[in-house]
């Protein structure tokens, strides 16, 4: 059951009711043709997380030894997703996620962070080597039983895709396009335009869906590989690389039988130019020349 708590993990009496927001999120996903089994897991996750209300610049998490650890919340954002309670034994690392809310939060921010919660893997089982992974959307981290970070060579993680998908879905649900993570929203829209591979990969607990997405992308176009997605951070300033991935997304759509019209392309380019101004030139300059080569 979802609980509203303070920083001491005491339950709060509050009028806060997010049940309608959760219903809207799940209804939207259902209409987007997400796999039924994955949708069922999302239902379960929607009943197992915390909302922590804070009135200053810090929030709390509970460590495996029961100690409550206080952290600072960066910037002025009204909401933050975090892994709020950690439990570990020989078999698994169990994580209960949560959303930290400041008084200045807005609905769009809350929806964005709830999507991070609903895409989080809560039961992280150790393999024979004592390694497991945590997964929030398309962001994946590996750990050993001591909870030290473990470097995995074949890690499918993509931070840029993670924020792009989350913000795209939040925008669809709230009908409010904020301009946040603009290039990643465009990339996510293109690669989610034809099938549910990326949507499933984002929400499923297992990385097998992610492998299916990468395999399909690499079969349908040759401009980018999974390595380009893996190095795509949410703070990337390599706009040449970002534009290459966008053009690859247009090619991917075309290979799946869905041509991106000039009107749709102009809308995407205007969205980028309006929300992420380049030091010189424009997104039109970066993208249009490469797009013309596809025709």
Backbone as numpy.savetxt, mean C-alpha at the origin, in Angstrom:
# Nx Ny Nz CAx CAy CAz Cx Cy Cz
-12.09 -7.99 17.50 -12.94 -6.79 17.50 -12.06 -5.54 17.50
-12.43 -4.56 16.67 -11.70 -3.31 16.64 -11.92 -2.55 17.96
-10.83 -2.03 18.53 -10.92 -1.29 19.79 -10.28 0.08 19.64
-10.85 1.06 20.32 -10.28 2.40 20.39 -9.58 2.52 21.73
-8.29 2.86 21.72 -7.49 2.85 22.94 -6.71 4.15 23.10
-6.16 4.35 24.30 -5.23 5.45 24.52 -3.80 4.92 24.43
-2.82 5.75 24.75 -1.42 5.34 24.61 -1.01 4.29 25.64
-1.81 4.14 26.69 -1.54 3.11 27.68 -2.26 1.81 27.37
-2.89 1.73 26.20 -3.64 0.57 25.73 -4.91 0.32 26.55
-5.41 1.40 27.18 -6.69 1.32 27.88 -7.80 1.68 26.90
-8.89 0.91 26.91 -9.99 1.17 25.99 -10.68 2.48 26.33
-11.01 3.25 25.30 -11.64 4.56 25.47 -13.13 4.49 25.18
-13.89 5.24 25.94 -15.30 5.47 25.61 -15.35 6.62 24.62
-15.78 6.35 23.42 -15.74 7.36 22.36 -16.92 7.19 21.42
-17.28 8.27 20.76 -18.36 8.21 19.77 -17.82 7.83 18.39
-16.51 7.64 18.29 -15.90 7.31 16.99 -16.48 6.00 16.46
-17.05 6.04 15.27 -17.63 4.86 14.63 -17.17 4.82 13.18
-16.35 3.84 12.86 -15.82 3.76 11.49 -16.42 2.58 10.72
-17.49 2.00 11.25 -18.08 0.83 10.60 -18.53 1.13 9.18
-19.09 2.31 8.94 -19.55 2.66 7.60 -18.37 2.81 6.63
-17.28 3.36 7.14 -16.08 3.50 6.31 -15.55 2.13 5.91
-15.50 1.21 6.87 -15.04 -0.14 6.57 -15.96 -0.83 5.57
-17.26 -0.63 5.73 -18.21 -1.22 4.78 -17.99 -0.68 3.38
-17.73 0.63 3.27 -17.49 1.25 1.95 -16.21 0.70 1.32
-15.18 0.51 2.14 -13.92 -0.04 1.62 -14.15 -1.44 1.05
-14.79 -2.29 1.82 -15.00 -3.68 1.40 -15.94 -3.75 0.19
-16.96 -2.90 0.16 -17.87 -2.88 -0.98 -17.14 -2.46 -2.26
-16.24 -1.49 -2.13 -15.46 -1.04 -3.29 -14.57 -2.16 -3.80
-13.92 -2.86 -2.89 -13.04 -3.96 -3.29 -13.82 -5.08 -3.97
-15.00 -5.35 -3.45 -15.85 -6.39 -4.04 -16.20 -6.03 -5.47
-16.49 -4.76 -5.72 -16.84 -4.31 -7.08 -15.63 -4.32 -8.00
-14.43 -4.33 -7.43 -13.21 -4.36 -8.24 -12.78 -5.78 -8.56
-13.61 -6.75 -8.22 -13.38 -8.15 -8.61 -12.16 -8.77 -7.94
-11.93 -8.41 -6.68 -10.88 -9.06 -5.91 -11.29 -10.50 -5.66
-10.32 -11.40 -5.56 -10.64 -12.81 -5.33 -11.43 -12.98 -4.03
-12.41 -13.87 -4.07 -13.34 -14.04 -2.95 -12.61 -14.46 -1.67
-11.65 -15.40 -1.78 -10.95 -15.87 -0.59 -10.15 -14.76 0.08
-9.58 -13.88 -0.73 -8.83 -12.75 -0.19 -9.79 -11.75 0.48
-10.96 -11.55 -0.14 -11.96 -10.66 0.44 -12.42 -11.17 1.81
-12.56 -12.50 1.93 -12.94 -13.09 3.22 -11.92 -12.77 4.30
-10.64 -12.82 3.95 -9.59 -12.50 4.91 -9.64 -11.02 5.31
-10.00 -10.16 4.35 -10.12 -8.74 4.66 -11.25 -8.51 5.67
-12.37 -9.22 5.52 -13.45 -9.16 6.50 -12.90 -9.48 7.89
-12.12 -10.54 8.01 -11.58 -10.95 9.30 -10.64 -9.89 9.87
-9.80 -9.32 9.02 -8.86 -8.30 9.49 -9.58 -7.02 9.94
-10.74 -6.76 9.35 -11.49 -5.55 9.71 -12.03 -5.61 11.13
-11.92 -6.77 11.77 -12.41 -6.94 13.14 -11.26 -7.13 14.13
-10.03 -6.97 13.68 -8.89 -7.26 14.55 -7.79 -6.21 14.39
-8.05 -5.01 14.88 -7.04 -3.97 14.88 -7.42 -2.92 15.93
-6.49 -2.01 16.17 -6.71 -0.96 17.15 -6.71 0.42 16.50
-7.43 1.33 17.10 -7.28 2.75 16.79 -6.82 3.44 18.07
-5.68 4.07 17.99 -5.10 4.75 19.15 -5.25 6.26 18.97
-5.94 6.89 19.91 -6.17 8.34 19.87 -5.06 9.03 20.64
-4.41 10.00 20.01 -3.34 10.74 20.69 -3.64 12.24 20.64
-3.05 12.98 21.57 -3.25 14.43 21.60 -1.93 15.18 21.56
-0.84 14.46 21.22 0.45 15.12 21.08 1.22 14.46 19.95
2.53 14.53 19.98 3.33 14.02 18.87 3.89 12.63 19.08
3.33 11.84 20.00 3.83 10.49 20.23 2.70 9.47 20.24
3.06 8.22 19.94 2.12 7.09 20.00 2.84 5.90 20.61
2.11 4.85 20.95 2.69 3.71 21.65 2.49 2.41 20.88
3.47 1.52 21.02 3.34 0.15 20.54 3.69 -0.78 21.71
3.21 -2.02 21.64 3.49 -2.99 22.71 4.41 -4.08 22.17
5.57 -4.22 22.80 6.59 -5.16 22.36 6.31 -6.57 22.86
7.00 -7.59 22.31 6.73 -8.97 22.71 6.87 -9.24 24.21
7.74 -8.48 24.91 7.91 -8.67 26.35 6.86 -7.91 27.17
5.89 -7.30 26.48 4.81 -6.58 27.16 5.11 -5.12 27.44
6.34 -4.70 27.19 6.72 -3.31 27.44 6.06 -2.40 26.41
5.52 -1.28 26.88 4.93 -0.29 25.99 6.01 0.72 25.60
6.23 0.82 24.32 7.28 1.69 23.80 6.66 2.89 23.10
7.15 4.08 23.42 6.58 5.31 22.85 7.45 5.79 21.69
6.80 6.16 20.59 7.49 6.66 19.40 6.93 8.01 18.99
7.74 8.75 18.29 7.27 10.04 17.78 6.58 9.85 16.43
5.53 10.61 16.19 4.87 10.60 14.89 5.44 11.75 14.07
5.97 11.43 12.91 6.65 12.42 12.10 5.66 13.37 11.44
6.09 14.61 11.22 5.30 15.57 10.46 4.03 15.98 11.16
3.07 16.40 10.35 1.80 16.90 10.88 0.62 16.06 10.44
0.90 14.88 9.88 -0.18 14.04 9.39 -1.17 13.70 10.49
-2.45 13.62 10.12 -3.49 13.34 11.10 -3.66 11.87 11.40
-3.04 10.98 10.60 -3.22 9.54 10.80 -1.96 8.79 10.40
-1.76 7.64 11.03 -0.59 6.81 10.79 -0.93 5.36 11.04
-0.53 4.47 10.12 -0.66 3.03 10.37 0.62 2.53 11.01
0.47 1.66 12.01 1.64 1.07 12.64 1.34 -0.37 13.05
2.38 -1.14 13.28 2.24 -2.46 13.90 2.18 -2.22 15.40
1.00 -2.42 16.02 0.76 -1.90 17.37 1.08 -2.89 18.47
0.82 -4.18 18.25 1.13 -5.18 19.26 1.90 -6.32 18.60
3.05 -6.67 19.20 3.88 -7.76 18.70 3.84 -8.91 19.70
3.66 -10.13 19.18 3.80 -11.34 19.99 4.63 -12.33 19.18
5.53 -13.03 19.86 6.40 -13.95 19.14 6.60 -15.23 19.95
6.59 -16.37 19.26 6.94 -17.65 19.87 7.75 -18.44 18.85
7.95 -19.72 19.10 8.78 -20.52 18.19 8.18 -20.66 16.80
6.85 -20.56 16.71 6.17 -20.81 15.44 5.93 -19.55 14.62
5.58 -18.45 15.28 5.18 -17.28 14.49 5.44 -15.96 15.17
5.51 -14.94 14.35 5.47 -13.55 14.79 4.06 -13.06 14.50
3.32 -12.76 15.55 1.94 -12.30 15.40 1.90 -10.79 15.61
1.28 -10.10 14.68 1.22 -8.64 14.74 -0.24 -8.20 14.64
-0.65 -7.37 15.59 -1.95 -6.72 15.48 -1.69 -5.27 15.06
-2.17 -4.89 13.89 -1.90 -3.53 13.40 -2.84 -2.51 14.02
-2.53 -1.26 13.78 -3.40 -0.21 14.30 -3.24 1.08 13.53
-4.19 1.98 13.76 -4.14 3.32 13.19 -4.05 4.31 14.33
-3.06 5.19 14.24 -2.91 6.28 15.20 -3.64 7.49 14.64
-4.50 8.11 15.47 -5.27 9.26 15.02 -4.98 10.49 15.87
-4.63 11.57 15.20 -4.58 12.89 15.84 -5.95 13.55 15.68
-6.14 14.62 16.41 -7.42 15.32 16.34 -7.64 15.96 14.98
-6.56 16.24 14.24 -6.70 16.94 12.95 -6.84 15.98 11.77
-7.14 14.69 12.03 -7.26 13.73 10.94 -8.47 14.05 10.07
-8.42 13.61 8.81 -9.60 13.72 7.95 -9.94 12.32 7.42
-11.11 12.18 6.82 -11.60 10.86 6.41 -10.67 10.23 5.38
-10.15 11.02 4.45 -9.28 10.46 3.42 -8.03 9.85 4.05
-7.43 10.56 5.01 -6.26 10.03 5.70 -6.59 8.73 6.43
-7.74 8.71 7.08 -8.16 7.52 7.82 -8.35 6.34 6.87
-9.01 6.56 5.73 -9.21 5.48 4.76 -7.87 4.95 4.25
-6.95 5.86 3.95 -5.61 5.46 3.47 -4.95 4.53 4.49
-4.97 4.92 5.76 -4.30 4.11 6.78 -5.06 2.80 7.06
-6.38 2.82 6.97 -7.16 1.59 7.13 -6.83 0.59 6.03
-6.58 1.07 4.83 -6.18 0.17 3.74 -4.84 -0.49 4.05
-3.92 0.27 4.66 -2.67 -0.34 5.10 -2.93 -1.44 6.12
-3.87 -1.18 7.04 -4.23 -2.18 8.06 -4.80 -3.43 7.40
-5.75 -3.25 6.50 -6.45 -4.38 5.88 -5.56 -5.17 4.93
-4.45 -4.58 4.52 -3.51 -5.29 3.64 -2.33 -5.87 4.42
-2.41 -5.82 5.76 -1.31 -6.30 6.60 -1.47 -7.79 6.93
-0.38 -8.48 6.85 -0.33 -9.89 7.25 -0.14 -9.94 8.76
-1.02 -10.65 9.47 -0.96 -10.67 10.94 -0.27 -11.91 11.49
-0.36 -13.04 10.78 0.27 -14.28 11.24 1.47 -14.57 10.35
2.66 -14.36 10.91 3.90 -14.47 10.15 4.66 -15.70 10.65
4.54 -16.82 9.95 5.09 -18.09 10.42 6.56 -18.24 10.04
7.36 -18.70 10.99 8.79 -18.92 10.75 8.98 -20.18 9.91
9.93 -20.11 8.96 10.24 -21.29 8.16 11.27 -22.16 8.91
11.77 -23.19 8.25 12.70 -24.13 8.89 14.02 -23.45 9.30
14.32 -22.33 8.66 15.55 -21.60 8.99 15.30 -20.50 10.03
14.06 -20.43 10.52 13.74 -19.43 11.54 13.54 -18.04 10.97
13.11 -17.96 9.70 12.89 -16.68 9.03 11.41 -16.52 8.70
10.91 -15.32 8.85 9.54 -15.02 8.44 9.51 -13.65 7.77
8.36 -13.30 7.23 8.24 -11.97 6.63 6.95 -11.30 7.07
7.03 -9.99 7.22 5.83 -9.19 7.44 5.46 -8.56 6.10
4.20 -8.32 5.92 3.73 -7.81 4.63 2.61 -6.80 4.86
2.82 -5.59 4.41 1.77 -4.56 4.38 1.61 -4.15 2.93
0.53 -4.59 2.30 0.36 -4.32 0.87 1.47 -4.96 0.06
2.25 -4.13 -0.62 3.38 -4.65 -1.40 4.72 -4.34 -0.74
4.68 -3.94 0.52 5.93 -3.71 1.27 6.19 -4.93 2.14
7.34 -5.58 1.94 7.65 -6.84 2.57 8.99 -6.74 3.29
9.03 -7.18 4.55 10.27 -7.18 5.33 10.46 -8.55 5.96
11.71 -9.02 5.97 12.04 -10.34 6.53 12.72 -10.18 7.89
12.43 -11.14 8.81 13.00 -11.11 10.16 13.35 -12.52 10.61
14.32 -12.61 11.56 14.59 -13.88 12.22 13.82 -13.93 13.54
14.01 -14.99 14.31 13.24 -15.15 15.53 13.59 -14.11 16.59
14.76 -13.50 16.47 15.15 -12.42 17.39 14.60 -11.08 16.94
13.85 -11.10 15.84 13.25 -9.91 15.22 14.29 -8.94 14.68
15.45 -9.49 14.32 16.44 -8.72 13.58 16.07 -8.79 12.11
16.28 -7.69 11.39 15.98 -7.69 9.97 16.88 -8.67 9.23
16.30 -9.34 8.25 17.01 -10.37 7.48 16.98 -9.98 6.02
18.14 -10.00 5.39 18.23 -9.61 3.98 17.90 -10.81 3.09
16.80 -10.70 2.38 16.35 -11.77 1.48 16.61 -11.34 0.04
17.37 -12.15 -0.68 17.74 -11.77 -2.05 16.52 -11.64 -2.94
15.60 -12.58 -2.86 14.41 -12.55 -3.71 13.24 -11.92 -2.94
13.38 -10.66 -2.62 12.31 -9.94 -1.92 11.52 -9.15 -2.96
10.21 -9.38 -3.03 9.37 -8.76 -4.05 8.92 -7.34 -3.65
9.35 -6.86 -2.50 8.83 -5.63 -1.93 8.92 -4.43 -2.87
7.86 -3.61 -2.87 7.86 -2.35 -3.62 7.14 -1.29 -2.79
7.92 -0.39 -2.20 7.35 0.68 -1.38 6.55 1.67 -2.23
7.07 1.97 -3.43 6.37 2.91 -4.30 5.00 2.41 -4.72
4.94 1.13 -5.15 3.65 0.53 -5.49 2.72 0.54 -4.28
3.26 0.25 -3.12 2.44 0.16 -1.91 1.69 1.46 -1.65
2.41 2.57 -1.68 1.75 3.86 -1.43 0.85 4.27 -2.59
1.26 3.92 -3.81 0.44 4.25 -4.97 -0.90 3.55 -4.97
-0.88 2.23 -4.72 -2.13 1.47 -4.67 -3.01 1.98 -3.54
-2.41 2.21 -2.37 -3.17 2.66 -1.20 -3.85 3.99 -1.48
-3.11 4.93 -2.05 -3.68 6.25 -2.31 -4.70 6.19 -3.44
-4.47 5.35 -4.45 -5.44 5.19 -5.53 -6.77 4.66 -4.98
-6.70 3.60 -4.18 -7.92 3.03 -3.60 -8.62 4.03 -2.67
-7.82 4.75 -1.86 -8.41 5.75 -0.97 -9.13 6.83 -1.76
-8.55 7.21 -2.90 -9.16 8.24 -3.74 -10.47 7.76 -4.37
-10.49 6.50 -4.79 -11.71 5.93 -5.36 -12.80 5.86 -4.30
-12.44 5.46 -3.08 -13.41 5.29 -2.00 -13.96 6.63 -1.53
-13.08 7.62 -1.37 -13.53 8.93 -0.85 -13.93 9.90 -1.95
-13.65 9.48 -3.21 -13.91 10.37 -4.38 -13.14 11.68 -4.25
-11.95 11.60 -3.69 -11.11 12.77 -3.46 -9.68 12.45 -3.89
-9.26 13.03 -5.01 -7.89 12.85 -5.48 -7.04 14.00 -4.93
-6.22 13.69 -3.94 -5.47 14.72 -3.21 -4.20 15.16 -3.93
-3.72 14.33 -4.86 -2.44 14.62 -5.50 -1.27 13.98 -4.77
-1.53 13.38 -3.60 -0.47 12.69 -2.87 0.01 11.47 -3.67
1.31 11.25 -3.66 1.92 10.10 -4.35 1.48 10.04 -5.82
1.39 11.19 -6.47 0.80 11.26 -7.81 1.41 10.28 -8.83
2.74 10.18 -8.97 3.28 9.25 -9.98 2.92 7.79 -9.68
2.87 7.44 -8.40 2.60 6.06 -8.00 1.12 5.72 -8.15
0.27 6.74 -8.00 -1.16 6.55 -8.28 -1.36 6.23 -9.76
-0.69 6.98 -10.62 -0.81 6.76 -12.06 -0.27 5.37 -12.43
0.89 5.02 -11.89 1.47 3.70 -12.16 0.52 2.59 -11.72
-0.01 2.73 -10.50 -0.91 1.70 -9.96 -2.17 1.58 -10.80
-2.70 2.71 -11.22 -3.92 2.69 -12.04 -3.68 1.94 -13.35
-2.55 2.17 -13.97 -2.25 1.51 -15.24 -2.09 0.00 -15.07
-1.39 -0.41 -14.03 -1.11 -1.84 -13.86 -2.26 -2.58 -13.17
-3.27 -1.85 -12.69 -4.47 -2.49 -12.14 -5.65 -2.37 -13.10
-5.40 -1.87 -14.30 -6.46 -1.50 -15.22 -7.10 -2.69 -15.93
-6.37 -3.81 -15.99 -6.80 -4.89 -16.88 -7.20 -6.18 -16.17
-6.67 -6.40 -14.99 -6.93 -7.65 -14.27 -6.78 -7.39 -12.77
-6.96 -8.43 -11.97 -6.88 -8.24 -10.51 -5.58 -8.77 -9.92
-4.56 -9.01 -10.75 -3.30 -9.56 -10.25 -2.66 -8.66 -9.18
-2.55 -7.36 -9.47 -1.88 -6.45 -8.54 -2.75 -6.20 -7.31
-4.05 -6.09 -7.49 -4.96 -5.90 -6.36 -4.88 -7.10 -5.42
-4.88 -8.31 -5.98 -4.75 -9.50 -5.15 -3.41 -9.54 -4.45
-2.33 -9.18 -5.18 -1.00 -9.19 -4.59 -0.90 -8.22 -3.41
-1.59 -7.10 -3.52 -1.57 -6.08 -2.46 -2.24 -6.59 -1.19
-3.37 -7.28 -1.32 -4.14 -7.68 -0.14 -3.85 -9.09 0.37
-3.34 -9.96 -0.48 -3.14 -11.34 -0.03 -1.97 -11.43 0.94
-2.04 -12.37 1.87 -0.98 -12.55 2.85 0.25 -13.20 2.25
0.09 -13.92 1.15 1.18 -14.69 0.57 1.80 -13.96 -0.62
3.08 -14.20 -0.84 3.77 -13.51 -1.93 3.56 -14.19 -3.28
2.86 -15.32 -3.29 2.64 -16.03 -4.56 1.84 -15.18 -5.54
0.89 -14.37 -5.02 0.12 -13.49 -5.91 1.00 -12.40 -6.51
1.98 -11.97 -5.73 2.92 -10.96 -6.22 3.77 -11.54 -7.37
4.20 -12.78 -7.21 4.96 -13.45 -8.27 4.13 -13.57 -9.54
2.83 -13.86 -9.39 1.94 -13.96 -10.54 1.85 -12.62 -11.28
1.77 -11.53 -10.50 1.71 -10.19 -11.11 3.00 -9.89 -11.88
4.14 -10.08 -11.23 5.42 -9.79 -11.89 5.60 -10.63 -13.16
5.25 -11.89 -13.08 5.39 -12.79 -14.23 4.56 -12.29 -15.40
3.32 -11.88 -15.13 2.44 -11.40 -16.18 2.97 -10.11 -16.79
3.46 -9.21 -15.96 4.01 -7.93 -16.45 5.20 -8.19 -17.37
6.09 -9.08 -16.95 7.30 -9.33 -17.74 7.00 -10.06 -19.05
5.89 -10.79 -19.09 5.48 -11.46 -20.32 4.81 -10.51 -21.31
4.19 -9.45 -20.79 3.36 -8.59 -21.64 4.08 -7.35 -22.17
5.28 -7.04 -21.63 6.04 -5.91 -22.14 7.50 -6.11 -21.78
8.40 -5.33 -22.41 9.84 -5.54 -22.19 10.55 -4.27 -21.72
9.80 -3.24 -21.38 10.42 -1.98 -20.95 10.93 -2.04 -19.52
10.22 -2.74 -18.65 10.63 -2.84 -17.26 10.53 -4.30 -16.79
11.23 -4.60 -15.71 11.15 -5.90 -15.06 10.76 -5.69 -13.60
10.65 -6.78 -12.87 10.32 -6.68 -11.44 11.35 -5.86 -10.68
12.59 -5.84 -11.17 13.64 -5.09 -10.48 13.32 -3.60 -10.44
12.68 -3.09 -11.49 12.31 -1.67 -11.51 11.28 -1.35 -10.44
10.34 -2.26 -10.22 9.34 -2.05 -9.17 9.97 -2.17 -7.79
10.92 -3.08 -7.64 11.53 -3.33 -6.33 12.35 -2.14 -5.84
12.96 -1.38 -6.77 13.76 -0.22 -6.35 12.93 1.06 -6.36
11.64 0.94 -6.66 10.77 2.12 -6.71 10.31 2.47 -5.29
10.95 3.46 -4.69 10.54 3.90 -3.36 9.47 4.97 -3.47
8.77 5.22 -2.38 7.71 6.25 -2.38 8.28 7.66 -2.38
9.59 7.77 -2.25 10.25 9.08 -2.29 11.22 9.18 -3.47
11.01 8.35 -4.47 11.92 8.31 -5.63 11.92 9.64 -6.38
13.11 10.12 -6.73 13.23 11.35 -7.52 13.83 11.08 -8.90
13.94 9.81 -9.25 14.42 9.44 -10.59 13.20 9.45 -11.52
12.87 10.63 -12.02 11.64 10.78 -12.80 11.73 10.13 -14.18
12.96 9.96 -14.67 13.13 9.21 -15.92 12.67 7.77 -15.73
13.07 7.18 -14.61 12.67 5.81 -14.34 11.16 5.71 -14.13
10.60 6.68 -13.40 9.16 6.69 -13.16 8.40 6.79 -14.49
8.88 7.67 -15.38 8.21 7.82 -16.67 8.31 6.54 -17.49
9.44 5.82 -17.36 9.60 4.54 -18.08 8.58 3.52 -17.58
8.35 3.49 -16.27 7.38 2.55 -15.72 5.97 2.92 -16.16
5.68 4.22 -16.24 4.37 4.65 -16.71 4.15 4.21 -18.16
5.15 4.40 -19.00 5.04 3.99 -20.41 4.90 2.46 -20.49
5.61 1.75 -19.63 5.48 0.28 -19.58 4.06 -0.10 -19.20
3.44 0.69 -18.30 2.05 0.43 -17.92 1.10 0.62 -19.08
1.36 1.62 -19.91 0.55 1.84 -21.11 0.70 0.67 -22.07
1.94 0.19 -22.23 2.19 -0.97 -23.07 1.51 -2.22 -22.49
1.54 -2.36 -21.18 0.92 -3.50 -20.51 -0.58 -3.51 -20.77
-1.21 -2.33 -20.68 -2.64 -2.22 -20.97 -2.92 -2.64 -22.41
-2.10 -2.15 -23.32 -2.29 -2.46 -24.74 -2.15 -3.95 -25.00
-1.17 -4.58 -24.35 -0.96 -6.02 -24.51 -2.13 -6.83 -23.97
-2.85 -6.25 -23.02 -4.02 -6.91 -22.45 -5.31 -6.53 -23.19
-5.16 -5.82 -24.33 -6.31 -5.50 -25.16 -7.05 -4.24 -24.75
-6.42 -3.40 -23.94 -7.07 -2.17 -23.50 -6.18 -0.98 -23.83
-6.44 -0.38 -24.95 -5.65 0.76 -25.41 -5.96 1.99 -24.56
-4.91 2.71 -24.13 -5.09 3.98 -23.42 -5.28 5.07 -24.46
-6.41 5.74 -24.42 -6.72 6.77 -25.42 -5.87 8.02 -25.16
-5.79 8.88 -26.18 -5.07 10.15 -26.02 -5.69 10.98 -24.90
-7.01 10.93 -24.80 -7.70 11.69 -23.75 -7.30 11.17 -22.36
-7.28 9.87 -22.19 -6.89 9.28 -20.90 -5.44 9.61 -20.57
-4.59 9.54 -21.59 -3.17 9.86 -21.39 -3.00 11.31 -20.96
-3.70 12.22 -21.63 -3.61 13.64 -21.28 -4.09 13.91 -19.86
-5.14 13.20 -19.44 -5.63 13.36 -18.07 -4.57 12.93 -17.06
-3.89 11.82 -17.35 -2.85 11.35 -16.45 -1.67 12.32 -16.40
-1.27 12.81 -17.57 -0.14 13.74 -17.63 -0.48 15.04 -16.92
-1.70 15.55 -17.12 -2.12 16.78 -16.43 -2.14 16.57 -14.92
-2.58 15.38 -14.49 -2.61 15.06 -13.06 -1.19 15.12 -12.48
-0.22 14.59 -13.23 1.17 14.63 -12.79 1.70 16.06 -12.79
1.47 16.79 -13.86 1.98 18.16 -13.96 1.37 19.07 -12.89
0.12 18.81 -12.52 -0.54 19.63 -11.51 -0.11 19.31 -10.09
0.39 18.09 -9.88 0.66 17.66 -8.51 2.12 17.39 -8.20
2.96 17.31 -9.21 4.40 17.12 -8.98 5.17 17.85 -10.07
5.46 19.11 -9.80 6.16 19.93 -10.78 7.63 19.52 -10.85
8.13 19.34 -12.05 9.53 18.99 -12.25 10.41 20.24 -12.24
11.70 20.06 -11.97 12.63 21.20 -11.95 12.73 21.85 -13.32
12.64 21.04 -14.36 12.66 21.57 -15.73 11.81 20.66 -16.61
11.20 21.25 -17.62 10.35 20.46 -18.51 9.06 20.04 -17.83
8.40 19.09 -18.43 7.12 18.63 -17.89 7.01 17.13 -18.02
6.02 16.58 -17.38 5.75 15.15 -17.51 5.36 14.82 -18.95
4.74 15.76 -19.62 4.39 15.54 -21.03 5.66 15.28 -21.84
6.72 16.09 -21.58 7.98 15.91 -22.30 8.58 14.53 -22.02
8.50 14.10 -20.76 9.10 12.83 -20.37 8.38 11.62 -20.97
7.05 11.72 -21.01 6.23 10.55 -21.34 5.86 10.46 -22.82
5.45 11.59 -23.43 4.83 11.54 -24.75 5.75 10.98 -25.83
7.05 11.33 -25.77 7.97 10.85 -26.81 8.08 9.32 -26.78
8.17 8.76 -25.57 8.27 7.32 -25.44 6.95 6.62 -25.82
5.83 7.28 -25.52 4.53 6.72 -25.87 4.39 6.62 -27.39
4.87 7.63 -28.09 4.75 7.65 -29.55 5.48 6.47 -30.18
6.51 5.97 -29.50 7.28 4.84 -30.02 6.48 3.53 -29.92
5.47 3.54 -29.06 4.65 2.33 -28.91 3.61 2.19 -30.01
3.35 3.29 -30.73 2.25 3.29 -31.71 2.75 2.88 -33.08
